[in-house]
Short mmCIF file of N, CA and C in Angstrom, two decimals:
data_model
loop_
_atom_site.label_atom_id
_atom_site.label_comp_id
_atom_site.label_asym_id
_atom_site.label_seq_id
_atom_site.Cartn_x
_atom_site.Cartn_y
_atom_site.Cartn_z
N MET A 1 -9.22 7.37 -3.51
CA MET A 1 -8.46 7.76 -4.66
C MET A 1 -8.06 9.22 -4.53
N ILE A 2 -7.01 9.55 -5.23
CA ILE A 2 -6.51 10.92 -5.23
C ILE A 2 -6.87 11.54 -6.56
N ALA A 3 -7.46 12.71 -6.53
CA ALA A 3 -7.83 13.38 -7.77
C ALA A 3 -6.71 14.32 -8.19
N SER A 4 -6.43 14.34 -9.47
CA SER A 4 -5.44 15.27 -10.01
C SER A 4 -6.04 15.90 -11.25
N THR A 5 -5.39 16.93 -11.76
CA THR A 5 -5.91 17.63 -12.92
C THR A 5 -5.16 17.19 -14.17
N ASP A 6 -5.88 16.81 -15.21
CA ASP A 6 -5.28 16.48 -16.50
C ASP A 6 -4.88 17.80 -17.14
N SER A 7 -3.59 18.01 -17.37
CA SER A 7 -3.10 19.30 -17.85
C SER A 7 -3.59 19.63 -19.26
N ASN A 8 -3.92 18.64 -20.06
CA ASN A 8 -4.36 18.90 -21.43
C ASN A 8 -5.77 19.45 -21.49
N PHE A 9 -6.64 18.98 -20.62
CA PHE A 9 -8.04 19.35 -20.73
C PHE A 9 -8.61 20.00 -19.48
N GLY A 10 -7.85 20.02 -18.39
CA GLY A 10 -8.35 20.60 -17.16
C GLY A 10 -9.35 19.72 -16.45
N ASN A 11 -9.52 18.49 -16.92
CA ASN A 11 -10.45 17.56 -16.28
C ASN A 11 -9.79 16.93 -15.07
N ARG A 12 -10.59 16.61 -14.09
CA ARG A 12 -10.06 15.93 -12.91
C ARG A 12 -10.13 14.43 -13.15
N VAL A 13 -9.00 13.78 -12.92
CA VAL A 13 -8.93 12.33 -13.10
C VAL A 13 -8.50 11.71 -11.78
N ALA A 14 -8.95 10.50 -11.54
CA ALA A 14 -8.60 9.80 -10.30
C ALA A 14 -7.38 8.92 -10.55
N SER A 15 -6.44 8.95 -9.62
CA SER A 15 -5.28 8.06 -9.71
C SER A 15 -5.19 7.27 -8.41
N LEU A 16 -4.80 6.02 -8.54
CA LEU A 16 -4.70 5.16 -7.37
C LEU A 16 -3.42 5.46 -6.61
N PRO A 17 -3.48 5.46 -5.29
CA PRO A 17 -2.26 5.67 -4.50
C PRO A 17 -1.34 4.45 -4.63
N LEU A 18 -0.05 4.67 -4.42
CA LEU A 18 0.91 3.57 -4.46
C LEU A 18 0.67 2.64 -3.29
N PRO A 19 0.93 1.35 -3.46
CA PRO A 19 0.74 0.41 -2.34
C PRO A 19 1.79 0.62 -1.26
N ILE A 20 1.45 0.25 -0.05
CA ILE A 20 2.40 0.28 1.06
C ILE A 20 3.17 -1.03 1.03
N ARG A 21 4.50 -0.95 0.87
CA ARG A 21 5.36 -2.13 0.83
C ARG A 21 6.00 -2.26 2.20
N ILE A 22 5.82 -3.40 2.84
CA ILE A 22 6.30 -3.60 4.20
C ILE A 22 7.01 -4.95 4.30
N THR A 23 8.13 -4.97 5.03
CA THR A 23 8.87 -6.22 5.23
C THR A 23 8.33 -6.93 6.46
N ARG A 24 8.71 -8.19 6.60
CA ARG A 24 8.29 -8.96 7.79
C ARG A 24 8.80 -8.31 9.07
N GLU A 25 10.02 -7.78 9.02
CA GLU A 25 10.60 -7.12 10.20
C GLU A 25 9.81 -5.87 10.56
N GLN A 26 9.45 -5.08 9.56
CA GLN A 26 8.65 -3.88 9.81
C GLN A 26 7.26 -4.25 10.34
N TYR A 27 6.68 -5.29 9.76
CA TYR A 27 5.36 -5.76 10.20
C TYR A 27 5.40 -6.18 11.66
N ALA A 28 6.44 -6.92 12.05
CA ALA A 28 6.56 -7.40 13.43
C ALA A 28 6.77 -6.24 14.41
N ALA A 29 7.35 -5.14 13.94
CA ALA A 29 7.64 -4.00 14.81
C ALA A 29 6.43 -3.06 14.99
N LEU A 30 5.36 -3.29 14.24
CA LEU A 30 4.18 -2.43 14.35
C LEU A 30 3.47 -2.63 15.68
N SER A 31 2.76 -1.59 16.12
CA SER A 31 1.91 -1.74 17.30
C SER A 31 0.79 -2.71 16.97
N LEU A 32 0.12 -3.22 17.99
CA LEU A 32 -0.96 -4.19 17.76
C LEU A 32 -2.05 -3.62 16.85
N PHE A 33 -2.40 -2.37 17.07
CA PHE A 33 -3.44 -1.74 16.24
C PHE A 33 -3.00 -1.67 14.78
N HIS A 34 -1.79 -1.15 14.55
CA HIS A 34 -1.32 -0.99 13.17
C HIS A 34 -1.09 -2.34 12.49
N ARG A 35 -0.68 -3.34 13.26
CA ARG A 35 -0.50 -4.68 12.72
C ARG A 35 -1.87 -5.26 12.30
N ALA A 36 -2.89 -5.00 13.10
CA ALA A 36 -4.24 -5.48 12.76
C ALA A 36 -4.75 -4.80 11.49
N VAL A 37 -4.49 -3.51 11.35
CA VAL A 37 -4.90 -2.80 10.13
C VAL A 37 -4.16 -3.35 8.92
N ALA A 38 -2.85 -3.54 9.04
CA ALA A 38 -2.06 -4.09 7.93
C ALA A 38 -2.54 -5.50 7.58
N ALA A 39 -2.82 -6.31 8.59
CA ALA A 39 -3.29 -7.68 8.36
C ALA A 39 -4.63 -7.67 7.62
N HIS A 40 -5.49 -6.74 7.98
CA HIS A 40 -6.79 -6.63 7.30
C HIS A 40 -6.58 -6.39 5.80
N TYR A 41 -5.72 -5.44 5.45
CA TYR A 41 -5.49 -5.13 4.04
C TYR A 41 -4.72 -6.24 3.33
N LEU A 42 -3.81 -6.90 4.03
CA LEU A 42 -3.10 -8.04 3.43
C LEU A 42 -4.07 -9.17 3.11
N GLU A 43 -5.00 -9.44 4.03
CA GLU A 43 -5.97 -10.53 3.83
C GLU A 43 -6.97 -10.21 2.73
N ARG A 44 -7.28 -8.92 2.55
CA ARG A 44 -8.20 -8.55 1.47
C ARG A 44 -7.59 -8.85 0.10
N GLY A 45 -6.27 -8.73 0.01
CA GLY A 45 -5.59 -9.04 -1.23
C GLY A 45 -5.82 -8.06 -2.36
N THR A 46 -6.16 -6.83 -2.01
CA THR A 46 -6.44 -5.83 -3.04
C THR A 46 -5.22 -5.01 -3.44
N GLY A 47 -4.09 -5.23 -2.78
CA GLY A 47 -2.86 -4.57 -3.18
C GLY A 47 -2.54 -3.27 -2.47
N GLU A 48 -3.36 -2.87 -1.51
CA GLU A 48 -3.05 -1.63 -0.78
C GLU A 48 -1.81 -1.81 0.08
N VAL A 49 -1.64 -3.01 0.66
CA VAL A 49 -0.47 -3.34 1.47
C VAL A 49 0.14 -4.61 0.88
N ILE A 50 1.46 -4.58 0.66
CA ILE A 50 2.16 -5.72 0.08
C ILE A 50 3.30 -6.10 1.01
N LEU A 51 3.37 -7.37 1.38
CA LEU A 51 4.46 -7.89 2.19
C LEU A 51 5.60 -8.25 1.25
N VAL A 52 6.79 -7.66 1.47
CA VAL A 52 7.92 -7.86 0.56
C VAL A 52 9.10 -8.48 1.28
N ASP A 53 9.99 -9.10 0.51
CA ASP A 53 11.25 -9.63 1.01
C ASP A 53 12.16 -8.44 1.30
N SER A 54 12.81 -8.42 2.46
CA SER A 54 13.59 -7.25 2.87
C SER A 54 14.77 -6.97 1.96
N GLU A 55 15.37 -7.98 1.34
CA GLU A 55 16.54 -7.76 0.50
C GLU A 55 16.17 -7.45 -0.94
N GLN A 56 15.17 -8.09 -1.46
CA GLN A 56 14.81 -7.98 -2.87
C GLN A 56 13.76 -6.90 -3.13
N ASN A 57 12.99 -6.55 -2.12
CA ASN A 57 11.84 -5.65 -2.24
C ASN A 57 10.83 -6.18 -3.25
N GLU A 58 10.76 -7.52 -3.35
CA GLU A 58 9.80 -8.20 -4.21
C GLU A 58 8.69 -8.80 -3.35
N PRO A 59 7.47 -8.81 -3.84
CA PRO A 59 6.38 -9.42 -3.07
C PRO A 59 6.67 -10.88 -2.72
N LEU A 60 6.25 -11.30 -1.51
CA LEU A 60 6.45 -12.68 -1.09
C LEU A 60 5.36 -13.57 -1.64
#
């Protein structure tokens, strides 16, 4: 998680990073190592990596 400062109180709050959105074409172009890492996160289903349609940018 990324910590940021709440401007009202000066407290540090955690914010989740945006997911990585990748198309099938981009996935196929990855090196074997990076494809394995992406596949791991896709299989976990936690939303860190999302496979999207190249035209719509909507999850498949």
